[in-house]
Structures are given as C-alpha cells and as structure tokens.
Coordinates of N, CA and C in Angstrom, one line a residue:
M1 N -15.9 3.6 10.9 CA -15.8 4.2 10.2 C -16.8 4.7 9.7
A2 N -17.5 6.2 9.4 CA -18.4 7.0 8.8 C -18.7 6.4 7.9
P3 N -20.3 6.1 7.7 CA -20.5 6.3 6.3 C -20.2 7.2 5.1
K4 N -20.0 8.7 5.2 CA -19.3 9.5 4.3 C -18.2 10.2 4.7
W5 N -17.4 10.3 3.6 CA -15.7 11.4 4.3 C -15.7 11.8 2.8
Y6 N -16.0 13.9 3.2 CA -15.8 14.3 2.3 C -15.5 16.0 2.8
P7 N -14.6 16.5 2.2 CA -14.3 18.0 3.2 C -15.4 18.8 2.9
V8 N -15.3 19.9 4.0 CA -16.4 21.1 4.1 C -15.4 22.2 4.1
I9 N -15.6 23.1 3.3 CA -15.2 24.6 3.7 C -15.7 25.5 4.5
D10 N -14.8 26.5 5.2 CA -15.3 27.9 5.8 C -14.9 28.2 4.9
I11 N -15.6 29.0 4.9 CA -16.2 30.0 3.9 C -15.4 31.2 3.7
P12 N -15.9 31.5 5.0 CA -15.2 33.1 5.5 C -13.8 33.0 5.8
A13 N -13.1 31.6 5.9 CA -11.9 31.4 6.0 C -10.8 31.7 4.8
C14 N -11.9 30.6 4.1 CA -11.4 30.2 2.7 C -10.3 31.7 1.9
V15 N -9.5 31.6 1.2 CA -8.8 32.6 0.6 C -8.8 32.5 -1.0
E16 N -10.0 31.4 -2.1 CA -10.1 30.9 -2.9 C -8.3 30.9 -3.5
C17 N -7.8 30.3 -3.3 CA -6.7 30.0 -3.8 C -6.7 29.0 -5.1
G18 N -7.7 28.0 -4.4 CA -7.7 27.3 -5.6 C -6.9 25.4 -5.6
T19 N -6.3 25.7 -4.6 CA -4.8 25.0 -4.8 C -5.8 23.4 -4.0
C20 N -6.8 23.9 -3.3 CA -7.3 21.9 -2.9 C -8.2 21.7 -4.2
V21 N -8.4 22.4 -5.1 CA -9.3 22.4 -6.8 C -8.2 21.6 -7.4
D22 N -7.2 22.4 -7.5 CA -6.3 22.0 -8.2 C -5.4 20.4 -8.1
F23 N -5.2 20.4 -6.5 CA -4.7 19.0 -5.9 C -5.4 17.7 -5.6
C24 N -6.9 17.6 -5.6 CA -7.3 16.3 -5.5 C -7.6 15.9 -6.8
P25 N -7.2 14.8 -6.8 CA -7.2 13.7 -8.0 C -8.6 12.9 -8.1
H26 N -8.7 13.1 -7.1 CA -10.4 12.3 -7.2 C -11.9 13.3 -7.9
D27 N -11.3 14.2 -8.1 CA -12.8 15.1 -8.8 C -13.6 15.6 -7.9
V28 N -13.5 16.0 -6.4 CA -14.2 16.1 -5.7 C -15.1 17.2 -5.8
Y29 N -14.2 18.3 -6.1 CA -14.4 19.5 -6.5 C -15.0 19.7 -7.6
D30 N -15.9 20.7 -8.1 CA -15.9 21.4 -9.7 C -15.0 22.1 -9.4
K31 N -14.1 21.4 -11.2 CA -12.7 22.6 -11.8 C -13.6 23.8 -12.2
Q32 N -14.4 23.6 -12.7 CA -15.6 24.6 -13.2 C -15.2 26.1 -12.5
K33 N -15.7 25.7 -11.3 CA -16.1 26.9 -10.3 C -14.3 27.4 -9.7
S34 N -13.1 26.9 -10.2 CA -12.1 27.4 -9.6 C -11.7 28.2 -9.9
P35 N -11.4 29.5 -8.8 CA -10.8 28.6 -7.8 C -11.5 28.2 -6.6
V36 N -12.6 28.7 -6.7 CA -13.9 28.6 -6.0 C -13.8 27.4 -5.6
P37 N -14.0 26.5 -4.3 CA -14.1 25.6 -4.2 C -15.0 24.9 -3.6
V38 N -16.0 24.8 -4.8 CA -17.0 23.6 -4.6 C -16.8 22.3 -4.2
V39 N -17.7 21.7 -2.8 CA -17.7 20.4 -3.0 C -18.9 19.7 -4.4
A40 N -18.4 19.3 -5.2 CA -19.7 18.9 -6.1 C -19.9 17.3 -6.3
N41 N -19.0 16.2 -6.1 CA -18.8 15.3 -6.1 C -18.5 14.3 -4.5
P42 N -19.0 14.5 -3.4 CA -18.3 13.9 -2.2 C -18.2 12.5 -2.7
D43 N -19.0 12.0 -2.7 CA -19.0 10.6 -2.8 C -17.5 10.0 -3.7
G44 N -16.6 11.1 -4.1 CA -15.6 10.3 -5.1 C -14.5 10.7 -4.1
C45 N -14.6 11.2 -3.1 CA -14.0 11.4 -2.2 C -13.2 10.1 -1.3
I46 N -12.4 10.1 -0.5 CA -11.4 8.6 -0.3 C -11.2 8.6 1.3
D47 N -12.2 7.9 1.9 CA -11.7 7.5 3.3 C -10.8 8.0 3.8
H48 N -10.5 8.8 4.9 CA -9.6 9.4 5.8 C -8.0 9.8 4.5
C49 N -8.4 10.4 3.6 CA -7.2 11.2 2.8 C -7.7 12.9 3.6
H50 N -6.7 13.5 4.1 CA -6.5 14.7 4.6 C -5.9 15.5 3.5
G51 N -5.7 15.0 1.9 CA -4.6 15.7 1.1 C -4.9 17.5 0.9
C52 N -6.5 17.7 0.9 CA -6.6 18.7 0.4 C -6.4 20.0 1.4
Q53 N -6.7 18.9 2.9 CA -6.6 19.9 3.8 C -5.5 20.0 4.2
K54 N -4.8 19.3 4.0 CA -2.4 19.5 4.3 C -2.2 20.2 3.4
K55 N -3.3 21.0 2.0 CA -2.5 21.5 1.1 C -3.5 23.0 1.6
C56 N -4.0 23.0 1.8 CA -5.0 24.4 2.1 C -4.0 25.5 3.1
P57 N -3.3 26.2 2.4 CA -2.5 27.9 3.1 C -3.1 28.2 4.4
A58 N -5.3 27.9 3.9 CA -5.5 29.1 5.2 C -6.1 28.4 6.4
G59 N -6.1 26.8 6.2 CA -6.8 25.9 7.4 C -7.9 25.9 7.0
A60 N -8.9 25.8 6.0 CA -10.4 26.3 6.2 C -10.8 25.3 5.7
I61 N -10.4 23.8 5.5 CA -11.1 22.9 5.7 C -10.3 21.5 6.4
S62 N -12.2 20.9 6.6 CA -12.5 20.0 7.8 C -13.2 18.8 7.1
Y63 N -13.6 18.0 7.7 CA -14.3 16.6 6.8 C -15.2 15.9 7.8
V64 N -16.4 15.6 7.0 CA -17.4 15.2 7.6 C -17.2 13.7 7.5
G65 N -17.5 12.9 8.7 CA -17.1 12.0 9.1 C -15.5 11.5 10.1
D66 N -15.6 10.2 10.9 CA -14.7 10.2 11.9 C -13.5 9.6 11.2
A67 N -12.7 10.0 11.8 CA -11.0 9.6 11.3 C -11.0 8.1 11.6
G68 N -11.2 7.3 12.4 CA -11.4 6.1 13.0 C -10.4 5.8 13.3
D69 N -9.9 4.4 13.3 CA -8.5 3.5 13.3 C -8.0 3.7 12.4
Y70 N -6.9 4.6 11.5 CA -6.7 4.4 10.4 C -5.7 4.0 10.3
L71 N -4.8 3.1 11.2 CA -3.6 2.5 11.1 C -4.2 1.1 10.9
N72 N -5.0 1.2 11.6 CA -5.8 -0.5 10.9 C -6.5 -1.1 10.1
A73 N -6.6 0.3 9.5 CA -7.5 0.3 7.8 C -6.9 -0.1 6.5
A74 N -7.4 -0.4 6.0 CA -6.8 -0.1 4.8 C -6.1 0.7 4.1
P75 N -5.1 2.0 3.8 CA -4.6 3.0 2.9 C -5.2 3.4 1.9
A76 N -6.6 3.9 2.5 CA -7.6 4.4 0.6 C -6.4 5.3 0.4
C77 N -5.6 6.4 0.9 CA -4.9 6.8 -0.2 C -3.7 7.1 0.2
C78 N -2.7 7.3 -0.5 CA -1.6 7.2 -0.2 C -0.7 8.6 0.0
C79 N -1.8 10.0 -0.8 CA -1.0 11.2 -1.0 C -0.7 12.0 0.2
T80 N -1.3 11.1 1.5 CA -1.1 12.5 2.7 C -0.1 11.5 4.1
V81 N 0.3 12.4 4.5 CA 0.6 12.1 5.7 C -0.2 12.3 6.6
E82 N -1.1 11.3 7.5 CA -2.0 11.5 8.4 C -1.7 12.6 9.7
P83 N -2.1 12.9 10.4 CA -2.0 14.0 11.5 C -1.2 12.9 13.0
E84 N -0.7 13.7 13.5 CA 0.0 13.1 14.6 C -0.6 12.8 15.8
T85 N -1.1 11.6 16.6 CA -1.4 10.9 17.2 C -1.2 11.1 18.5
P86 N -1.9 10.9 19.6 CA -1.3 11.2 21.3 C 0.1 10.1 20.9
K87 N 0.3 9.3 20.1 CA 1.2 8.2 20.5 C 2.3 9.0 19.6
G88 N 2.4 9.2 18.7 CA 3.6 9.9 17.9 C 3.1 10.2 16.7
R89 N 4.1 10.3 15.5 CA 4.1 10.3 14.6 C 3.7 9.1 13.7
P90 N 2.5 8.9 13.0 CA 2.3 7.3 12.6 C 3.1 7.1 11.5
L91 N 3.2 5.7 11.7 CA 4.7 4.9 10.8 C 3.8 3.5 10.6
L92 N 3.3 3.3 9.7 CA 2.6 2.2 9.0 C 3.4 1.4 8.5
I93 N 3.9 -0.1 8.3 CA 5.2 -0.5 7.9 C 4.3 -1.7 7.3
E94 N 3.5 -1.9 6.0 CA 3.1 -3.3 5.9 C 3.9 -4.0 4.9
Y95 N 3.7 -5.4 5.0 CA 4.2 -6.1 4.2 C 3.2 -7.0 3.2
L96 N 3.3 -6.8 2.4 CA 2.2 -7.5 1.2 C 2.9 -8.3 0.7
Y97 N 2.3 -9.6 0.4 CA 2.8 -10.9 0.1 C 1.8 -11.6 -1.0
L98 N 2.2 -12.7 -1.9 CA 1.3 -13.9 -2.2 C 1.3 -15.1 -1.0
D99 N 2.2 -15.8 -0.9 CA 2.7 -16.9 -0.2 C 3.6 -17.1 0.9
L100 N 3.1 -17.5 2.2 CA 4.2 -17.5 3.1 C 4.3 -19.2 3.5
D101 N 3.4 -19.9 2.6 CA 4.0 -21.6 2.5 C 5.0 -22.3 2.1
T102 N 5.0 -21.4 0.9 CA 5.7 -22.3 -0.6 C 6.7 -21.4 -1.0
C103 N 6.3 -20.1 -1.2 CA 7.3 -19.1 -2.0 C 8.9 -18.6 -0.7
D104 N 10.2 -19.0 -1.7 CA 10.8 -19.1 -0.6 C 10.8 -17.3 0.0
R105 N 10.9 -16.7 -2.2 CA 11.3 -14.5 -1.7 C 10.3 -14.2 -0.4
C106 N 8.9 -14.8 -0.7 CA 7.8 -14.4 0.3 C 8.5 -14.8 1.8
I107 N 9.2 -16.0 2.1 CA 8.9 -16.4 3.0 C 10.3 -15.6 3.8
G108 N 11.3 -15.3 2.8 CA 13.1 -15.1 3.3 C 12.5 -13.7 3.7
T109 N 11.9 -13.0 2.7 CA 11.8 -11.4 3.4 C 11.0 -11.2 4.6
D110 N 9.8 -12.0 4.6 CA 9.6 -12.0 5.7 C 10.2 -12.4 7.1
A111 N 10.7 -13.0 6.7 CA 11.8 -13.5 8.3 C 12.8 -12.0 8.5
V112 N 13.1 -11.2 7.0 CA 14.6 -10.3 7.1 C 13.6 -9.5 8.0
L113 N 12.7 -8.8 7.4 CA 11.6 -7.9 7.8 C 11.4 -7.7 9.1
D114 N 11.0 -9.1 9.4 CA 11.0 -9.0 11.3 C 11.9 -8.7 12.1
E115 N 12.9 -8.6 11.4 CA 14.4 -8.9 12.5 C 14.6 -7.1 12.6
V116 N 14.4 -6.6 10.9 CA 14.5 -5.5 10.8 C 13.8 -4.6 11.7
V117 N 12.6 -4.7 11.3 CA 11.6 -3.7 12.3 C 11.9 -4.0 13.8
A118 N 11.7 -5.5 14.3 CA 12.1 -5.5 15.5 C 13.5 -4.3 15.7
V119 N 14.6 -4.5 15.3 CA 15.5 -3.5 16.2 C 14.7 -2.0 15.5
L120 N 14.6 -1.9 14.4 CA 14.4 -0.5 14.2 C 13.4 0.4 15.0
R121 N 12.1 -0.6 16.1 CA 11.3 -0.4 16.4 C 11.7 1.0 17.6
P122 N 12.3 0.6 18.8 CA 12.6 1.1 19.7 C 13.6 2.6 19.0
A123 N 14.1 2.4 18.3 CA 14.6 3.7 17.5 C 13.9 4.7 17.2
L124 N 13.2 4.5 16.2 CA 11.9 5.2 15.7 C 10.9 5.6 16.9
E125 N 10.6 4.6 17.7 CA 9.6 5.3 18.8 C 10.1 5.8 19.5
L126 N 11.7 5.8 19.9 CA 12.1 6.9 21.0 C 11.9 8.5 20.0
A127 N 12.1 8.3 18.5 CA 12.3 9.6 17.7 C 10.9 9.9 17.4
G128 N 10.0 9.5 18.2 CA 8.6 10.1 18.2 C 7.7 9.5 17.1
Y129 N 7.4 8.3 16.5 CA 6.9 7.8 15.8 C 6.1 6.7 16.5
A130 N 4.9 6.7 15.8 CA 4.0 5.2 16.6 C 4.3 4.3 15.5
V131 N 4.5 3.1 15.9 CA 5.5 2.5 14.1 C 4.1 1.1 14.8
E132 N 3.3 0.6 13.6 CA 2.5 0.2 13.8 C 3.0 -1.1 11.9
Y133 N 2.8 -2.4 12.5 CA 3.8 -3.2 11.7 C 2.7 -4.5 11.4
Q134 N 2.4 -4.8 9.9 CA 1.1 -5.1 9.8 C 1.7 -6.2 8.0
K135 N 0.9 -7.5 8.2 CA 1.5 -8.4 7.2 C 0.1 -8.5 6.6
R136 N -0.3 -8.7 5.5 CA -1.2 -8.8 4.2 C -0.3 -9.9 3.2
E137 N -1.4 -10.8 3.4 CA -1.6 -11.6 2.2 C -2.4 -11.1 1.0
M138 N -2.4 -10.9 0.0 CA -2.8 -10.3 -1.3 C -3.6 -11.9 -1.7
S139 N -4.3 -12.5 -1.4 CA -4.9 -14.0 -1.4 C -5.5 -13.8 -2.7
T140 N -6.3 -12.5 -2.8 CA -7.5 -12.5 -4.3 C -6.8 -11.1 -4.9
P141 N -7.2 -11.2 -6.1 CA -7.5 -9.9 -7.1 C -8.0 -8.8 -6.5
Q142 N -9.2 -9.4 -5.6 CA -10.2 -7.8 -5.3 C -9.0 -7.0 -3.8
L143 N -8.3 -8.3 -3.7 CA -7.4 -7.0 -2.1 C -5.8 -6.7 -3.3
A144 N -5.5 -7.3 -4.4 CA -4.4 -6.6 -5.7 C -5.0 -5.3 -5.4
E145 N -6.2 -5.2 -5.9 CA -6.7 -3.9 -6.8 C -6.6 -3.1 -5.3
Q146 N -7.2 -3.1 -4.2 CA -7.1 -2.7 -3.0 C -5.6 -1.8 -2.8
Y147 N -4.7 -2.6 -2.8 CA -4.0 -2.0 -2.6 C -2.8 -2.0 -4.2
H148 N -3.7 -1.7 -5.1 CA -2.7 -1.4 -5.9 C -1.2 -2.3 -5.6
F149 N -1.7 -3.2 -5.7 CA -0.4 -4.8 -5.1 C 0.1 -4.6 -7.2
L150 N 1.2 -4.5 -7.2 CA 2.1 -5.2 -8.3 C 3.1 -6.2 -8.7
S151 N 3.6 -6.4 -7.6 CA 5.0 -7.3 -7.6 C 4.8 -7.9 -5.8
S152 N 5.1 -9.3 -5.8 CA 5.4 -9.8 -4.6 C 7.2 -10.4 -4.3
P153 N 7.4 -9.6 -2.6 CA 6.7 -9.0 -2.2 C 6.9 -7.7 -1.8
T154 N 5.9 -7.4 -1.4 CA 6.0 -5.5 -1.5 C 6.2 -5.0 -0.1
I155 N 7.2 -3.8 0.5 CA 7.1 -3.5 1.8 C 6.7 -2.0 1.5
L156 N 5.6 -1.7 2.0 CA 4.7 -0.3 2.0 C 5.4 0.6 3.6
V157 N 5.6 1.8 3.4 CA 5.5 2.8 4.6 C 5.1 3.5 4.6
N158 N 3.4 3.9 5.2 CA 2.7 4.7 5.1 C 2.2 4.9 3.4
G159 N 2.1 3.7 3.0 CA 1.2 4.0 1.7 C 2.5 3.8 0.5
Q160 N 3.4 4.1 0.8 CA 4.8 4.4 -0.2 C 5.3 2.9 -0.5
D161 N 5.7 2.4 -1.7 CA 6.6 1.7 -1.8 C 8.3 1.5 -1.6
I162 N 8.6 0.9 -1.1 CA 9.9 1.5 -0.3 C 10.9 1.8 -1.3
F163 N 11.4 0.5 -2.0 CA 11.9 0.2 -3.2 C 11.4 0.7 -4.6
G164 N 10.2 1.7 -4.7 CA 9.7 2.3 -6.4 C 9.4 1.4 -7.1
A165 N 10.3 1.6 -8.0 CA 10.2 0.7 -9.2 C 10.3 -0.6 -9.1
V166 N 9.5 -1.8 -9.9 CA 9.9 -2.7 -9.3 C 10.6 -3.8 -10.8
Q167 N 11.1 -4.6 -10.3 CA 12.0 -5.8 -10.9 C 11.9 -6.9 -10.3
E168 N 11.2 -7.9 -11.8 CA 11.4 -8.6 -11.7 C 11.7 -10.4 -11.8
S169 N 11.6 -11.5 -11.5 CA 12.6 -12.8 -12.3 C 11.3 -14.0 -12.5
N170 N 11.3 -14.8 -13.1 CA 10.9 -16.0 -12.8 C 10.9 -16.7 -11.3
C171 N 10.0 -17.1 -10.8 CA 9.8 -17.7 -9.7 C 9.1 -19.1 -9.2
G172 N 10.2 -20.3 -9.3 CA 9.7 -21.4 -9.8 C 8.4 -21.6 -8.3
C173 N 8.4 -21.2 -7.2 CA 7.8 -21.2 -6.1 C 6.5 -21.1 -7.2
C174 N 6.6 -19.3 -7.2 CA 5.2 -19.3 -7.3 C 4.4 -19.9 -8.4
G175 N 5.1 -20.0 -9.6 CA 5.1 -21.1 -10.5 C 4.0 -22.2 -10.4
E176 N 4.9 -23.2 -9.3 CA 4.4 -24.2 -8.6 C 3.2 -24.4 -8.4
I177 N 2.8 -23.1 -7.4 CA 1.5 -22.7 -6.6 C 0.7 -22.7 -7.7
A178 N 0.9 -21.9 -9.2 CA -0.1 -21.5 -10.2 C -0.5 -22.2 -11.4
G179 N 0.7 -23.2 -11.5 CA 1.0 -24.0 -12.9 C 1.0 -23.3 -13.5
A180 N 1.9 -22.3 -13.9 CA 2.0 -21.5 -14.7 C 3.0 -20.6 -14.7
D181 N 3.9 -19.6 -15.5 CA 4.9 -19.1 -15.4 C 4.5 -18.3 -14.8
V182 N 4.8 -17.7 -13.3 CA 5.2 -16.2 -12.5 C 6.1 -16.0 -12.1
D183 N 6.4 -14.5 -12.4 CA 7.5 -13.6 -11.8 C 7.2 -13.0 -10.8
C184 N 8.8 -13.4 -9.6 CA 8.2 -12.6 -8.2 C 9.4 -11.6 -8.2
R185 N 9.3 -10.4 -7.2 CA 10.5 -9.6 -7.6 C 12.0 -9.8 -6.9
V186 N 12.9 -9.2 -7.5 CA 14.0 -9.0 -7.0 C 14.0 -7.6 -6.5
F187 N 15.4 -7.8 -6.2 CA 15.8 -5.5 -5.6 C 17.8 -5.7 -5.8
E188 N 17.4 -4.4 -6.0 CA 18.8 -4.0 -6.5 C 19.3 -3.0 -5.5
Y189 N 20.7 -4.0 -5.2 CA 21.7 -2.3 -4.2 C 22.6 -3.4 -4.2
G190 N 23.6 -1.8 -4.4 CA 24.9 -1.9 -3.9 C 25.3 -2.7 -5.1
G191 N 24.9 -3.0 -6.7 CA 25.1 -3.2 -7.4 C 25.0 -4.9 -7.9
K192 N 23.9 -5.3 -6.9 CA 23.6 -6.4 -7.2 C 22.3 -7.0 -7.3
T193 N 22.1 -7.9 -7.4 CA 20.3 -7.9 -7.6 C 20.1 -9.7 -6.5
Y194 N 19.3 -9.3 -6.2 CA 18.6 -10.0 -4.5 C 17.7 -10.7 -4.8
E195 N 17.1 -12.3 -4.5 CA 16.1 -12.6 -4.9 C 15.2 -12.1 -2.9
V196 N 15.9 -12.4 -2.1 CA 16.0 -11.7 -0.8 C 16.9 -10.7 -0.2
P197 N 16.0 -9.8 0.1 CA 16.8 -8.4 0.8 C 17.2 -8.5 1.6
T198 N 18.8 -8.2 2.2 CA 18.9 -7.9 3.2 C 18.7 -7.4 4.1
K199 N 19.0 -7.8 5.1 CA 19.1 -6.8 6.5 C 19.3 -5.5 6.3
E200 N 20.3 -5.4 5.8 CA 21.1 -3.5 5.8 C 20.5 -3.0 3.8
M201 N 19.6 -3.6 3.5 CA 19.1 -3.1 2.4 C 17.8 -2.7 3.1
L202 N 16.8 -3.4 3.7 CA 15.5 -3.1 4.1 C 15.9 -2.1 5.2
A203 N 17.1 -1.9 6.1 CA 16.4 -1.1 7.4 C 17.0 0.2 6.8
N204 N 17.9 0.1 5.3 CA 18.2 1.9 4.6 C 17.0 2.2 3.9
A205 N 16.2 1.3 3.3 CA 14.9 2.0 2.4 C 13.7 2.2 3.4
I206 N 13.6 1.7 4.4 CA 13.1 2.2 6.0 C 13.1 3.5 5.8
L207 N 14.7 3.7 6.3 CA 15.1 5.0 6.8 C 14.5 6.1 6.2
K208 N 15.3 5.8 4.8 CA 15.2 7.0 4.0 C 13.7 7.1 3.6
S209 N 13.2 6.5 3.7 CA 11.1 6.1 3.1 C 11.0 7.5 4.0
L210 N 11.6 7.6 5.1 CA 10.9 8.5 6.1 C 10.9 10.1 5.8
N211 N 12.2 10.3 4.4 CA 12.3 11.6 4.4 C 12.0 11.7 2.7
V212 N 10.8 11.0 2.4 CA 10.9 11.0 0.9 C 9.6 11.5 1.0
Q213 N 8.7 12.5 -0.2 CA 7.6 13.2 0.0 C 6.9 12.0 -0.6
P214 N 5.2 12.0 0.1 CA 4.5 10.7 -0.7 C 4.0 11.0 -2.2
T215 N 3.9 10.5 -2.7 CA 3.8 10.4 -4.1 C 2.1 9.8 -4.1
C216 N 1.5 10.3 -4.8 CA -0.1 9.8 -4.7 C 0.0 8.6 -5.7
T217 N -0.7 7.5 -5.6 CA -0.9 6.6 -6.5 C -2.1 5.9 -6.7
C218 N -3.0 7.2 -6.2 CA -4.6 6.4 -6.2 C -5.5 6.6 -7.7
G219 N -4.5 6.4 -8.4 CA -5.4 6.7 -9.9 C -5.6 5.2 -10.6
T220 N -6.0 5.4 -11.7 CA -6.4 3.6 -11.9 C -5.8 2.7 -11.8
Y221 N -6.0 1.4 -11.6 CA -5.0 0.5 -11.0 C -5.7 -0.8 -11.8
V222 N -4.7 -1.2 -12.7 CA -4.6 -2.2 -14.0 C -4.3 -3.4 -13.2
L223 N -5.0 -4.4 -12.9 CA -3.7 -6.0 -12.1 C -3.1 -6.5 -13.4
P224 N -1.4 -6.5 -12.8 CA -0.9 -7.2 -13.8 C -0.7 -8.2 -14.3
E225 N -0.5 -8.3 -15.3 CA -1.2 -10.2 -16.4 C -0.1 -10.3 -15.8
N226 N 1.0 -10.5 -14.9 CA 2.0 -11.5 -14.1 C 0.9 -12.2 -13.0
L227 N 0.6 -11.3 -12.1 CA -0.1 -11.5 -11.4 C -1.5 -12.2 -11.6
K228 N -2.1 -11.7 -13.0 CA -3.7 -12.5 -13.0 C -3.5 -13.9 -13.3
R229 N -2.0 -13.9 -14.4 CA -2.0 -15.3 -14.2 C -1.7 -16.7 -13.0
F230 N -1.3 -15.8 -11.5 CA -0.9 -16.8 -10.7 C -2.3 -17.0 -10.1
Y231 N -3.2 -15.8 -10.0 CA -4.6 -15.9 -9.3 C -4.9 -17.0 -10.1
E232 N -5.1 -16.5 -11.3 CA -6.1 -17.7 -12.3 C -5.7 -19.2 -12.0
G233 N -4.4 -19.0 -12.4 CA -3.5 -20.7 -12.3 C -4.2 -21.5 -10.6
K234 N -4.3 -20.2 -9.3 CA -4.0 -20.8 -8.5 C -5.3 -21.4 -8.3
A235 N -6.5 -21.0 -8.4 CA -8.1 -21.0 -8.2 C -8.3 -22.1 -9.2
R236 N -7.6 -22.5 -10.5 CA -8.1 -23.4 -11.5 C -7.5 -25.1 -10.7
K237 N -6.2 -24.3 -9.9 CA -5.8 -25.6 -9.3 C -6.9 -26.3 -7.8
S238 N -7.2 -25.3 -7.4 CA -7.8 -25.6 -6.9 C -9.0 -26.1 -6.8
E239 N -9.9 -25.9 -7.9 CA -10.8 -26.6 -8.6 C -10.5 -27.6 -8.8
N240 N -9.1 -28.2 -9.5 CA -8.5 -29.8 -10.1 C -8.5 -30.8 -8.2
N241 N -8.2 -29.6 -7.2 CA -7.7 -30.6 -6.2 C -9.2 -30.6 -5.8
L242 N -10.3 -30.1 -5.5 CA -11.3 -30.5 -4.7 C -12.2 -31.9 -5.6
S243 N -11.8 -31.8 -7.2 CA -12.6 -32.6 -7.7 C -11.8 -34.0 -7.9
C244 N -10.7 -33.9 -7.1 CA -9.4 -35.6 -7.3 C -9.1 -35.5 -6.0
G245 N -10.0 -36.8 -6.1 CA -9.7 -37.6 -4.4 C -8.2 -37.5 -3.9
C246 N -7.0 -37.7 -5.0 CA -6.0 -38.2 -4.4 C -4.8 -37.0 -3.8
G247 N -5.7 -36.1 -3.9 CA -5.3 -34.0 -3.8 C -4.0 -34.2 -4.6
C248 N -3.4 -34.6 -5.5 CA -2.4 -34.6 -5.8 C -2.5 -34.0 -7.2
F249 N -3.0 -34.0 -7.7 CA -3.3 -33.3 -9.2 C -3.2 -33.8 -10.4
C250 N -2.9 -35.2 -10.1 CA -2.9 -36.7 -11.3 C -4.0 -36.4 -11.9
C251 N -5.5 -35.9 -12.1 CA -6.6 -36.0 -12.6 C -6.6 -35.2 -13.5
E252 N -5.9 -33.7 -13.3 CA -6.1 -32.7 -14.6 C -5.9 -33.3 -15.4

C-alpha cells in the first residue's frame, strides 16, 4: 500500500461542478473554494476510497497511490464500490464476530454462513462477481473501531451490514466470557426473532444487498457501551486468570 492516497484533479477536464467537494465526508477539499476542487487536506483522504472519482461527471479525478490488494485490506471506506477487476466485480463478504469458542450465536451463524456462501459462490461468480469470503474476530476495541463494529455477529457485503439496524438480546455465553451482562445480536425475519439466522434469511439478505446503493458510514464511531463491557470484562478476567494458579477464577 502506498504511504499516501489522495485525489488529483485534471484541471483541463474539470467542469467545476462542485460534486466532489459536496460529496467528500472527510474534508479533503477546501469547501470555501467550491465549486473549484482544491485538495486542501490530502491526509484526510481514506486509503482506497474512490468516492469522489465515482461521482465526478467529467472523469477528472485520479489518485496518488497504488490501489493494491483492496480485497484483503480492511475496508477503509464503505461509501464506494471498487472498480471491476480482471476476475469480475469485487464482492467481499466479511463475518465479524466476538467469539467462536463459547458463543452459541457466533458459532451457529458461522456454520450457517459457511453453507450459504458455498451455495451462492458458484452462481455469483457465474454472474460476474469476484467473491472473497473472510472472517474477522473483533478481539480488541481497536479492531471494533476500525470496522465500526456495533454488535456480534455482523455480516458485511462490500462494507455494508446486510441486516442494517441492530437488534440485541442478552447473551449468556458472552456474559460468561466477560463476567458481565452482554447483549448480542438477534435477527428479525418473517415476523420471528432468531438468535442464529436461517440459511434462507442469510441468502436473501446477501442477494438483496447486491442491489442496495452503498451508504457512507465512515463518520465518527463510538464504541457501544455493550461492547465496552465485554472487552473490559474479558480483559479483567484474563488478568485474574494469569494470577490464579488453578485457572478457574476462584481467586477473584
């Protein structure tokens, strides 16, 4: 990855419509100079974000920096769809979770999603998509911040949460891990609530997401109190475990 990534304006081609200035949520452009696109804050640009380039009606925007292996990098900006590769249109499916050892919801959703991706992948590739499937444990608050993680488990398609609004209920498994009350995600479908989504639910949500216009969620992120309790409790129990010879937390 290049150390810098920011837009460069082709002045002769630019029509000075101000579209890029209005679109950019990261204050890369000097809004006081609008509609003339003046790159005043290049460090504010997000690596691999092609948002203003996609919006430019004159095709007058390029970028300093190498696009690199964007499918294997953390999604830096979810407000754009990356350009087609030689293998097809990028389709990155990411599974974000807190625990695959104890949490029944994470373990169950993981198994169902594996099956759904295995079934959908051939059809999606036949339709021209380059499918990439990755699993990411949100093991630290820093990772949660990087992915704007709101609840476990979460499934993203090209950076977009396929279920949108988050609904939660108390999760005894994660509460046991943290030694505190922790809520995990539940899923609404057909008028019913599921702790582990069904194959039909996941398949429909993934396919539906292909036709949804991406929305930018790159703004300020605040770690939800629910996750804060989980991380703090898990760290506290881990510290206690290190000081307890029997490893059963009886010395807390």
